[in-house]
Every structure is written in C-alpha cells, then in structure tokens.
Coordinates of C-alpha atoms and ligand atoms in Angstrom, one line a residue:
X1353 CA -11.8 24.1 -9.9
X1354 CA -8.8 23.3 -8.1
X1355 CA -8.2 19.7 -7.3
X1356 CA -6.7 18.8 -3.6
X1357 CA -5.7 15.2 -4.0
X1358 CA -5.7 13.5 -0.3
X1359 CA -5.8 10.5 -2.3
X1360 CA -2.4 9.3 -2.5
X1361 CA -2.7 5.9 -1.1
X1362 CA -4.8 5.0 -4.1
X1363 CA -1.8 6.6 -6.7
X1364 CA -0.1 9.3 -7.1
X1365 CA 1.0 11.9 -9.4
X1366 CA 4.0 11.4 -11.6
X1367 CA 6.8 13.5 -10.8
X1368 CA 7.7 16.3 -13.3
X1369 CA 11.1 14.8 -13.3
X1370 CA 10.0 11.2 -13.7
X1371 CA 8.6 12.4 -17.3
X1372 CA 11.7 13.7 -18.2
X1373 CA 13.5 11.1 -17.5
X1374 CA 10.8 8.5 -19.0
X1375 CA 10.5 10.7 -22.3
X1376 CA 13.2 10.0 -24.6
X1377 CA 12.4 6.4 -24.2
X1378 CA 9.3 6.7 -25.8
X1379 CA 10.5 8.7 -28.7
X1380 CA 14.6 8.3 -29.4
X1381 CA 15.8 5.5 -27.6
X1382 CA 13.2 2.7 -28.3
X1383 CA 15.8 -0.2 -29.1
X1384 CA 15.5 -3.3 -27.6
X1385 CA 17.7 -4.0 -24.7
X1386 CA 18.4 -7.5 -25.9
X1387 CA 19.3 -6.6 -28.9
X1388 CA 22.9 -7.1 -30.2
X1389 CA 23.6 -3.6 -31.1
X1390 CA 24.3 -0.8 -29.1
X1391 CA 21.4 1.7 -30.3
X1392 CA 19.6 -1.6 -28.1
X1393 CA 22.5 -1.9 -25.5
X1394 CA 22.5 1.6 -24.8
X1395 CA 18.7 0.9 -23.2
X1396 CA 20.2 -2.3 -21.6
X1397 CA 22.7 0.4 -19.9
X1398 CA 20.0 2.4 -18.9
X1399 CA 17.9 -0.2 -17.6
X1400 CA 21.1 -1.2 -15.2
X1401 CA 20.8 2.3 -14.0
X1402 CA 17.4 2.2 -12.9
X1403 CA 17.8 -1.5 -11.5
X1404 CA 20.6 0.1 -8.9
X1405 CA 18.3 2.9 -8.4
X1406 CA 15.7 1.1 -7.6
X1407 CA 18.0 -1.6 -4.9
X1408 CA 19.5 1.1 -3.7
X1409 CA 15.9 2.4 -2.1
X1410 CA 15.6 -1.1 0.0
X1411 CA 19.3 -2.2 0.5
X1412 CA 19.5 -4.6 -2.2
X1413 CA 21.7 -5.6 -4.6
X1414 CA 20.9 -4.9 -8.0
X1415 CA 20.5 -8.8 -9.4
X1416 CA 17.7 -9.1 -6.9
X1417 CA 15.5 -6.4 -8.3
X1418 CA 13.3 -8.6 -11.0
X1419 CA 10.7 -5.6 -12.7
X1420 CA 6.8 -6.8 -13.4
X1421 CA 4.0 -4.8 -14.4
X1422 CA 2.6 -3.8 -11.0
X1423 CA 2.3 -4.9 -7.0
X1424 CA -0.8 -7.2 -7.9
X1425 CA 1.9 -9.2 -10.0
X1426 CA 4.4 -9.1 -7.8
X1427 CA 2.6 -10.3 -5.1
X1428 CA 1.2 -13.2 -7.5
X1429 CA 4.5 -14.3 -8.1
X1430 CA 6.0 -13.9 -5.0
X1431 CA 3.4 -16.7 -3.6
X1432 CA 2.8 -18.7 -6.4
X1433 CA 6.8 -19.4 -6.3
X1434 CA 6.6 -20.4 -2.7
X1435 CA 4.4 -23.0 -3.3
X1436 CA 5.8 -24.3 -6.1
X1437 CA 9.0 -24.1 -5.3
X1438 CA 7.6 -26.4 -1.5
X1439 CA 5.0 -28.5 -3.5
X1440 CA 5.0 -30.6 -0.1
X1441 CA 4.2 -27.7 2.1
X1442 CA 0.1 -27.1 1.6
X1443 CA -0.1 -24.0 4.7
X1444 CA 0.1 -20.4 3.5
X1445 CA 0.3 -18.1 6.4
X1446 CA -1.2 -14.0 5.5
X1447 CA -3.2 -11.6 7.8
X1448 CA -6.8 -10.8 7.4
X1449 CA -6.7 -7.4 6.5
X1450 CA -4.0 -7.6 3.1
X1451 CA -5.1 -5.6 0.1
X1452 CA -6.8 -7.7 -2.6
X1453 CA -4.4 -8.7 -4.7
X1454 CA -3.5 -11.1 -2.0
X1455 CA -6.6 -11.5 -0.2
X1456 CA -8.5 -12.8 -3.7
X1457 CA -5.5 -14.6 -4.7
X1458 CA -5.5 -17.0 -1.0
X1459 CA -9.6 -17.6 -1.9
X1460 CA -8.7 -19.2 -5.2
X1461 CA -5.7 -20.9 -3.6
X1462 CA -7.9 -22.2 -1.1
X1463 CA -10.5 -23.8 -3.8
X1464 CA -7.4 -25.7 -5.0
X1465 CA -6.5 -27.4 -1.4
X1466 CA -4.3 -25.1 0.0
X1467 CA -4.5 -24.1 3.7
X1468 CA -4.7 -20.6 4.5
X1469 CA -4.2 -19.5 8.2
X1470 CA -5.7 -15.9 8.6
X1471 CA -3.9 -14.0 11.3
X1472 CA -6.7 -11.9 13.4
X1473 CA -5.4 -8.3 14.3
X1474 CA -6.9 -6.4 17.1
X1475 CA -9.0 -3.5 17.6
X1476 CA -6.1 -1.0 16.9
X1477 CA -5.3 -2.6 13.0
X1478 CA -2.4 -4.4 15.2
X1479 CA -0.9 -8.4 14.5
X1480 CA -1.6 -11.1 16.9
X1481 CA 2.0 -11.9 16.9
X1482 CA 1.2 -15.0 19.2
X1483 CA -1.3 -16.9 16.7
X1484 CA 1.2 -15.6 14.2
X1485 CA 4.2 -17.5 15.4
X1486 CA 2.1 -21.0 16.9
X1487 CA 0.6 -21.0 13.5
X1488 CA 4.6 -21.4 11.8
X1489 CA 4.8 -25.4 11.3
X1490 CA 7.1 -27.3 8.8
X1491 CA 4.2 -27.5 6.7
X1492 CA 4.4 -24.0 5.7
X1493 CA 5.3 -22.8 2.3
X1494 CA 5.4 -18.9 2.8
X1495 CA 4.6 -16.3 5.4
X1496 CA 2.9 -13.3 3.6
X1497 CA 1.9 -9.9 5.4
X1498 CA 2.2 -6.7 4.3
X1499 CA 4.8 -3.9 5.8
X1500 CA 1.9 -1.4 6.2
X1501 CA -1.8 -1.1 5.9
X1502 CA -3.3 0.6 2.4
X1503 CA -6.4 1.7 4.3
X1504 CA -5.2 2.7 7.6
X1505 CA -1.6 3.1 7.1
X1506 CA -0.8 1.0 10.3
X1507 CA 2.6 -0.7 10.2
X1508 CA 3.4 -4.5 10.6
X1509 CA 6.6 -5.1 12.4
X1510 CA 8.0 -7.1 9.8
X1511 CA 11.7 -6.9 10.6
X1512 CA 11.1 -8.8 13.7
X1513 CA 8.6 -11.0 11.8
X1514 CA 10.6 -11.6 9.4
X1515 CA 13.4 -13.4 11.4
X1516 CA 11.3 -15.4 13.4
X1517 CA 10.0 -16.6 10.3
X1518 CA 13.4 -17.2 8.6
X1519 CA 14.7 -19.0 12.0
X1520 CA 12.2 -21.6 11.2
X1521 CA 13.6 -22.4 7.6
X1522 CA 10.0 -20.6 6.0
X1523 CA 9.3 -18.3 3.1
X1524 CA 9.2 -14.6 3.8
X1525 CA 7.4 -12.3 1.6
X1526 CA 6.2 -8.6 2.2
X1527 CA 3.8 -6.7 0.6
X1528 CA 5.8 -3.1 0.5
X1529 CA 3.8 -1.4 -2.3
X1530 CA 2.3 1.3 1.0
X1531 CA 5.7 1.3 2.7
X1532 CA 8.2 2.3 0.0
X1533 CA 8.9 5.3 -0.6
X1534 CA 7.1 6.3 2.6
X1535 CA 9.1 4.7 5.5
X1536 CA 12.9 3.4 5.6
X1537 CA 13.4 -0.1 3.8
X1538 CA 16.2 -2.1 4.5
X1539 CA 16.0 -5.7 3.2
X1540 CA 19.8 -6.5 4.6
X1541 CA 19.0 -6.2 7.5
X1542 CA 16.0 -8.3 7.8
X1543 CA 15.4 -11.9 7.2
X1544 CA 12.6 -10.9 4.0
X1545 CA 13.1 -13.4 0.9
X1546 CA 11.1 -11.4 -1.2
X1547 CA 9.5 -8.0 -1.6
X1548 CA 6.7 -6.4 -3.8
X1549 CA 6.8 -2.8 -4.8
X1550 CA 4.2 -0.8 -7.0
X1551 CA 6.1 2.6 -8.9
X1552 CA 2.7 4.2 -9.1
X1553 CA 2.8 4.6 -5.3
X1554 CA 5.6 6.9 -5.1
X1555 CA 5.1 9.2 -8.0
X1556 CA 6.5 6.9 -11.1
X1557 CA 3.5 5.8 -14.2
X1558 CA 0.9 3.1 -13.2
X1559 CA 2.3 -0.3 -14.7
X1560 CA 5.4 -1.1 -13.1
X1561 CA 6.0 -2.9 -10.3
X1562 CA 9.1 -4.8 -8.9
X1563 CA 9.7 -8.0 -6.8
X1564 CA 12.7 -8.6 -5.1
X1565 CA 14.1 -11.7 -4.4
X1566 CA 16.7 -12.2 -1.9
X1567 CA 19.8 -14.4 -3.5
X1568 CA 19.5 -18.2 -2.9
X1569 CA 15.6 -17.9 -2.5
X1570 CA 13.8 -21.2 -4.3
X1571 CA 11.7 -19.1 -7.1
X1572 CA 10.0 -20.2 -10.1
X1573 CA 8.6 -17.8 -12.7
X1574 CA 5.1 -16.9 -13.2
X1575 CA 5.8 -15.1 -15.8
X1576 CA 8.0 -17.8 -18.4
X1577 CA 9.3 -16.8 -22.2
X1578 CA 13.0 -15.6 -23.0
X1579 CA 15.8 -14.9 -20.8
X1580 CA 14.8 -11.2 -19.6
X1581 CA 15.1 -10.5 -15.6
X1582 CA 17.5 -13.5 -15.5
X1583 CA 15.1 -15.7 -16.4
X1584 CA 12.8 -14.8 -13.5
X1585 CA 10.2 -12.9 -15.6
X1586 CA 9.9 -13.4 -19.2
X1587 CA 8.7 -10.3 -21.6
X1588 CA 10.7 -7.5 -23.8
X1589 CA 10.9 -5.0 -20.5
X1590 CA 8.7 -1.7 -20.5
X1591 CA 12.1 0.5 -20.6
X1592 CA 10.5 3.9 -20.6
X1593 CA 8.5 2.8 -17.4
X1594 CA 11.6 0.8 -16.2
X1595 CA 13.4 4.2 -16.1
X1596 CA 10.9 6.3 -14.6
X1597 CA 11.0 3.8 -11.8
X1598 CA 14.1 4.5 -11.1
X1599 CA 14.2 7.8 -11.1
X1600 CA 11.2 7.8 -8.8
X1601 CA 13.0 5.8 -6.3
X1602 CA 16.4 7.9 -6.4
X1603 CA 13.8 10.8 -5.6
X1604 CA 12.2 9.1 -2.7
X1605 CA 15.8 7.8 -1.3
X1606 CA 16.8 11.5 -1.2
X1607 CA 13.3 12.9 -0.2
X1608 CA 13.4 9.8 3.4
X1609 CA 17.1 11.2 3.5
X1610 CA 16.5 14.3 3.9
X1611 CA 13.6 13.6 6.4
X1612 CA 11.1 15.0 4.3
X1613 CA 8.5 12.7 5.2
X1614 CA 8.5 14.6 8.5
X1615 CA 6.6 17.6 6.7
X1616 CA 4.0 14.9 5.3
X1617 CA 3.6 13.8 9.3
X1618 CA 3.6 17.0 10.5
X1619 CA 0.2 18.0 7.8
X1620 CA -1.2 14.7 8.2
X1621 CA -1.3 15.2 12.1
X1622 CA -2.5 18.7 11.7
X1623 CA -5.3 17.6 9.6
X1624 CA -6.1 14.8 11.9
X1625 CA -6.1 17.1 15.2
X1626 CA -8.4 19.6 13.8
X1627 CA -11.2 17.3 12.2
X1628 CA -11.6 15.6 15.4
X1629 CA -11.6 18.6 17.6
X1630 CA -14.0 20.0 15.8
X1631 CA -16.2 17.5 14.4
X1632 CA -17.5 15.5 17.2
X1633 CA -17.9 12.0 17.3
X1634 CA -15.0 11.4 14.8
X1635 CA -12.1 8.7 15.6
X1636 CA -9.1 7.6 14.1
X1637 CA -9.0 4.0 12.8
X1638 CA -5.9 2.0 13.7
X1639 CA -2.5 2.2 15.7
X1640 CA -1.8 6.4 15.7
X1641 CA 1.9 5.0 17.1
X1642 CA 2.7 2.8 14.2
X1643 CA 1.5 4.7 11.3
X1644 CA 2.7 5.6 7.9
X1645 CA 3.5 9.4 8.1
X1646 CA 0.9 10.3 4.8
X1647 CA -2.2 8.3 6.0
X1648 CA -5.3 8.9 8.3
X1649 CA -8.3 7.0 8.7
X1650 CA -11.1 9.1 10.7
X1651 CA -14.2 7.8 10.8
X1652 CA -17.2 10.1 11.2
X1653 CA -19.9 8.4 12.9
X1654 CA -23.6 8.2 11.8
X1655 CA -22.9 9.1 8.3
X1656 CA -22.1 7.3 5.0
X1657 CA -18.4 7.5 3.5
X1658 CA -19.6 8.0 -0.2
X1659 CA -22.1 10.4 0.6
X1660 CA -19.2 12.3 2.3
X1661 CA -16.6 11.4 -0.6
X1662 CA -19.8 13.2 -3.1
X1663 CA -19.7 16.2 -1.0
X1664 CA -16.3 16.7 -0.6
X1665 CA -16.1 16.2 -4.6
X1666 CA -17.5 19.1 -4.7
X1667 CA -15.4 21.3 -3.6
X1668 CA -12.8 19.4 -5.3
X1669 CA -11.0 17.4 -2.2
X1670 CA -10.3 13.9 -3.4
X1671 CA -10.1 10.7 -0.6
X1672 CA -11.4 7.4 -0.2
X1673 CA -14.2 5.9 1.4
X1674 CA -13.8 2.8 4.1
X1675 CA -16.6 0.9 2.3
X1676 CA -16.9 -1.2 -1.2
X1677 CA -19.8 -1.3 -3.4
X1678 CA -20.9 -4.3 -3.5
X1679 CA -23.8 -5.8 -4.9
X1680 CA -25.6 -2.4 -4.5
X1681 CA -25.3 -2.7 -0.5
X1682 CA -22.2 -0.6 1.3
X1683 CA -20.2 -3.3 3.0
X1684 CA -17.6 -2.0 5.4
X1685 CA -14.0 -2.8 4.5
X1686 CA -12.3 -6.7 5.2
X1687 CA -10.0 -4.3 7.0
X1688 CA -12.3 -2.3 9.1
X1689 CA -14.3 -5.3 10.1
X1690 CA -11.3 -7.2 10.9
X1691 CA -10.3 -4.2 13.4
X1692 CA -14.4 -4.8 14.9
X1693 CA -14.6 -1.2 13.8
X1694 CA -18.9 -0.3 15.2
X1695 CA -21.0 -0.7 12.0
X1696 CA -21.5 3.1 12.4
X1697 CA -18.3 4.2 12.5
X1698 CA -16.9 2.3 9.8
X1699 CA -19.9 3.1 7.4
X1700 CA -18.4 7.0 7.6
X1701 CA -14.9 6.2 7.4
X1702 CA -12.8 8.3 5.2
X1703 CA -9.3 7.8 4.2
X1704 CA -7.2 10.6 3.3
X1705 CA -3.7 10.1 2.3
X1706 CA -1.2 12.8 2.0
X1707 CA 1.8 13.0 -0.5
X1708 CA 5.5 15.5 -0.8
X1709 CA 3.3 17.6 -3.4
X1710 CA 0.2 18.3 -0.4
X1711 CA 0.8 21.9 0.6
X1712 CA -0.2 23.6 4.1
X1713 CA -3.1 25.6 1.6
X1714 CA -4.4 22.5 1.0
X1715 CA -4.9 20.9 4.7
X1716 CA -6.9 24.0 5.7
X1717 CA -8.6 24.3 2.6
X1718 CA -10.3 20.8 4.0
X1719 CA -10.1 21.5 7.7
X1720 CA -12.5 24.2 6.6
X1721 CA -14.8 22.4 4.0
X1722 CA -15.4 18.9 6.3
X1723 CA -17.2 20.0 9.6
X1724 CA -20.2 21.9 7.2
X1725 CA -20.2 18.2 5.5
X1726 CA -20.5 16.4 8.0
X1727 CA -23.1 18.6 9.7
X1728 CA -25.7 18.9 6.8
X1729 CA -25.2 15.1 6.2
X1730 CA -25.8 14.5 10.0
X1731 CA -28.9 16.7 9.8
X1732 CA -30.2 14.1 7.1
X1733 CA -28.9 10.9 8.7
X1734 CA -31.7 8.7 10.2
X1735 CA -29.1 6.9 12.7
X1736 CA -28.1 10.8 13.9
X1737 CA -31.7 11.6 14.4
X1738 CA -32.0 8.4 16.2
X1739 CA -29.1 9.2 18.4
X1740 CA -29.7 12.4 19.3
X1741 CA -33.2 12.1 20.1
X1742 CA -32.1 9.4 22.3
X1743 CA -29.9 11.8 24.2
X1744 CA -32.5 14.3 24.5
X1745 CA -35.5 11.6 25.9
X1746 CA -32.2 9.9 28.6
Ligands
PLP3067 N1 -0.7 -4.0 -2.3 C1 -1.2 -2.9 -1.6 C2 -1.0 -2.8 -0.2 C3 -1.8 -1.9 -2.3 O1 -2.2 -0.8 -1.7 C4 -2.0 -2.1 -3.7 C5 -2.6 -1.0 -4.5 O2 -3.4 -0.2 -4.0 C6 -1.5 -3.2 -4.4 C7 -0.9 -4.2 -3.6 C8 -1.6 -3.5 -5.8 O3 -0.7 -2.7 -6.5 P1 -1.0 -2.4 -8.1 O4 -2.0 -1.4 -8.2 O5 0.3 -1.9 -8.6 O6 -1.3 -3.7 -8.7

C-alpha cells in the first residue's frame, strides 16, 4: 500500500539530494575536522560550506550558526545560557502552548526556584501581547516563544516581539524548528539573540539541530569539552549530518525563493475547504490568517482523534492526533486546551501537515477517504448519538 504522508510536522522525508550529498561522508571522507591534516581539513572545509548554507537560510552570519544534535537541545541551551549567563535574574518568560522540549524543561526549572510567567493565548492560538509586554521586568533572564505553532501551525509575531523585548535590555530566544524552512527567516532584521532549528523538519536526517546565537549575546555552553563550535558546543561534529544540513537549507532557500511554498498553501487550503464542506460539524483550530502554509488543524467533533488516525492508517494516510496518551486516558493537547478548544472538538482533532513532496493525487486521495471515516465512527460514537437524538426530541 501506498503511503500518503500528511505528517510532516512531525518529520519529514530526507531529500534524495540530501543523501547524496551526506553519503561520501560516511564512507570516504570520515577524517576528523580537527585534525592537523588535510584528508581531516578537507571535512573542516566542508563543514564551513554547510555552516554558510545553513546562515544564509535566516540572514546570519556564518560564526553564529553553533550545530547540536536536534531542536530539543537547542532549545535547552538556548535557556539554560540565559539564566546562567543573568544568575540575578530568576523570571523566565514562554507561552503556554510551546512544544515540550520547552514546556518540560520550564517545569523542572520551576522545581529549582525559577519563576515562569506563562503567556495565555486566546481562542484563535493567538499571543496576549499585553500580558506579554507588562510581564517584561528587569528581573527577566530570557523571553522564549516559538515563531510558529507545531500543532496548529499558527504564527507568533516574533519580529515585533522580539524588539520590544530587546528595547528592554532582555534575552530573546525563538523556537524556529516549525518556521524554517516553511516561512521567510531573517534574524538581521529582528532584535532575536538566539534561534533553534531542527534539520529533520525540512527534509535533512533526524539528529541535527542548530542554535544561533546572535554576536555579543552572554552564552555559556551546555554542552562543555574541546574547542569545537568555538567553544560553544563541545563534541567531534556529526559531519555527514552536518552536510546534509546544509544542503537541506540551500534547498529550502531556493524552494521559499522561488515561492514554492505557495503550491504547499494552495493543497493545504484545498484540503481544508473540502473536509469542512463536506463533513459537517468540522472546524479549523487556530488563526487561518496567520498560519504556516503546510499545516491544518480540523477538528471533527463527537469523535476520537486516534480512532480516526486507525482508520485513516488504513488506507495508508498518515497525520496526527490533537490528543496524548496519557496514563491510559486521552487528554486533549496543552495547546488545544490553552486555545479553550470544547472538550468535543479537541478530542477529534487531527493534524495534517503538508510538505514540497505532497502531490494534488494525494489531497484527493484523502478528501475522498475522510468523510466515510468520519461517518461510520459517528454512527458508533455515544456523544453523536446523544447529539443527534437531542436534535430530533428539540
Ligand atoms: N520545537 C518544536 C516546535 C517542535 O515541533 C519540535 C519537534 O517536533 C521540537 C522543538 C524538537 O525538535 P527535535 O525533534 O529535533 O528535538
């Protein structure tokens, strides 16, 4: 069976030209890039390469791209250099709806005295920019939200955040591991002291990850051993990984040149019109104006989102679910209940992400497959029965 993959938000596939390009460093050119000679300095040459490639996807300059092993890490060390390097400053300011790598991160910090201010967002997945900027006070040791929204793709206005937060002499950090790749980054032109990316977002291997850090920004190393990344992260560098990375970002600088993330929108919207039109009480979740081009949340009410995800298995469509399995029970997202998404619409709430490999095929191969879901599921769905024999008694 085919696989469509509508689950791109969760990783994608590595480009065909990405393994080319990662290949010979597996095999001929293993060398060391600290090593004295050039069969190593040759690597070192090549990791240089992949550093530009890389700054030259966000508008940086090549001494501020420091690699890691993934976002998770980035984002670790992004904070965890904040607050060390302001070990007077005990408020860490973040958004209630940040992926877990952050989110779990701020609960431990928060055991160990720290204050963590939560910023609400409404109904819509949108920032409360007002409790955002009266929370900023000079005991604040970073400012941490991320540029868009894993689950529902919706967009933080972090160039405009970002400033406000740097007028105030505070730490800037964005999680961009959903953005890049996706939407224009431009780090000059924004007040952001440091950045997390995740390669395995935008069609390079899992395991590599980069965190920029803006020139003159306080930092201390998470990660300390020799004199690799400057100093900034210690650890003989994963070249072949390092490499793929780069090409994947010179790919996805051409592909947002070239517009092609327009196509993406253009499917995604396509998808999104025709499951609501004909599936009936379906919604989107979160801001349809300030969205990333490849995501769609669309939550189909009185239904379960795994018992959907099962169904659509079988026919081969891959998405996520809006729920996490916890403790046997189905808890809605953080994110959905932080948008007060209704307990029954969040409970059927399906993510599907789109990538430059989805194909038109594809999108109507689903637009045919759902509504037939959603209906037999309906027909065995308590709430539904409830619901509709409501209607029928009012
Ligand atoms: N931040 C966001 C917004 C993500 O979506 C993810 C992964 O899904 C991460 C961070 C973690 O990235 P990684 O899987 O590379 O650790």
């Amino acid at each position: 069976m085919d696989v469509v993959y509508l689950d791109n938000n969760a990783t994608t596939r590595v480009a065909p030209e990405v393994v080319e390009a990662m290949l010979p460093y597996l095999s001929e050119y293993y060398g060391n890039p600290s090593s004295m000679h050039s069969f190593g300095g040759d690597v070192g040459e090549k990791i240089k390469e992949a550093r530009r490639q890389v700054a030259d996807l966000i508008g940086a300059a090549p001494n501020e791209i420091v690699f890691t092993s993934c976002g998770t890490e980035s984002d670790g060390t992004a904070i965890r250099a904040a607050i060390e390097s302001n070990p007077d400053r005990k408020q860490i300011i973040t958004s209630r709806v940040e992926h877990p790598a952050i989110k779990n991160l701020y609960e431990t910090l928060s055991k160990k005295g720290y204050r963590v201010t939560f910023v609400p967002v409404d109904n819509q997945g949108r920032l409360d920019l007002d409790y955002l900027y009266k929370s900023l006070d000079d005991d604040t040791a970073i400012v941490s939200l991320m540029w868009a929204n894993n689950e529902t793709g919706v967009i933080f206005p972090v160039e405009e955040i970002s400033q406000e937060v740097k007028d105030q002499g505070i730490i800037f950090h964005t999680d961009a591991v959903q953005a890049a790749g996706k939407i224009p980054i431009d780090v000059n032109a924004t007040g952001i002291d440091m950045l997390s990316l995740s390669g395995h977002k935008f069609h390079a291997p899992k395991g590599i990850g980069v965190l920029y850090i803006r020139k003159g920004t306080k930092f201390a190393p998470y990660m300390i051993g020799g004199h690799q990344e400057e100093g900034r992260r210690g650890g003989t560098e994963n070249v072949a990984s390092i490499v793929a990375l780069g090409k994947a970002a010179e790919m996805a600088r051409q592909h947002l040149e070239n517009n092609g993330y327009a196509r993406v929108g253009e499917l995604r919207d396509k998808l999104e019109a025709s499951l609501l039109e004909r599936i009936s009480h379906s919604m989107v979740n979160g801001d349809t104006q300030h969205r990333l081009p490849n995501t769609t949340s669309i939550a189909f009410e009185y239904v379960e989102g795994e018992a959907i995800l099962l169904m659509m298995n079988e026919h081969g469509i891959c998405a996520s679910s809006g729920s996490a399995c916890t403790s046997g029970s189905l808890e809605p997202s953080h994110v959905l209940r932080a948008m007060g998404v209704p307990f029954t619409a969040a409970h059927g709430s399906i993510r599907f992400s789109l990538s430059r490999y989805t194909t038109e095929k594809e999108i109507d191969f689903v637009i045919e497959k759902m509504p037939p879901i959603i209906e037999r599921l309906r027909e065995l769905s308590p709430f539904w029965k409830q619901k509709t024999e409501l209607k029928a008694q009012s």
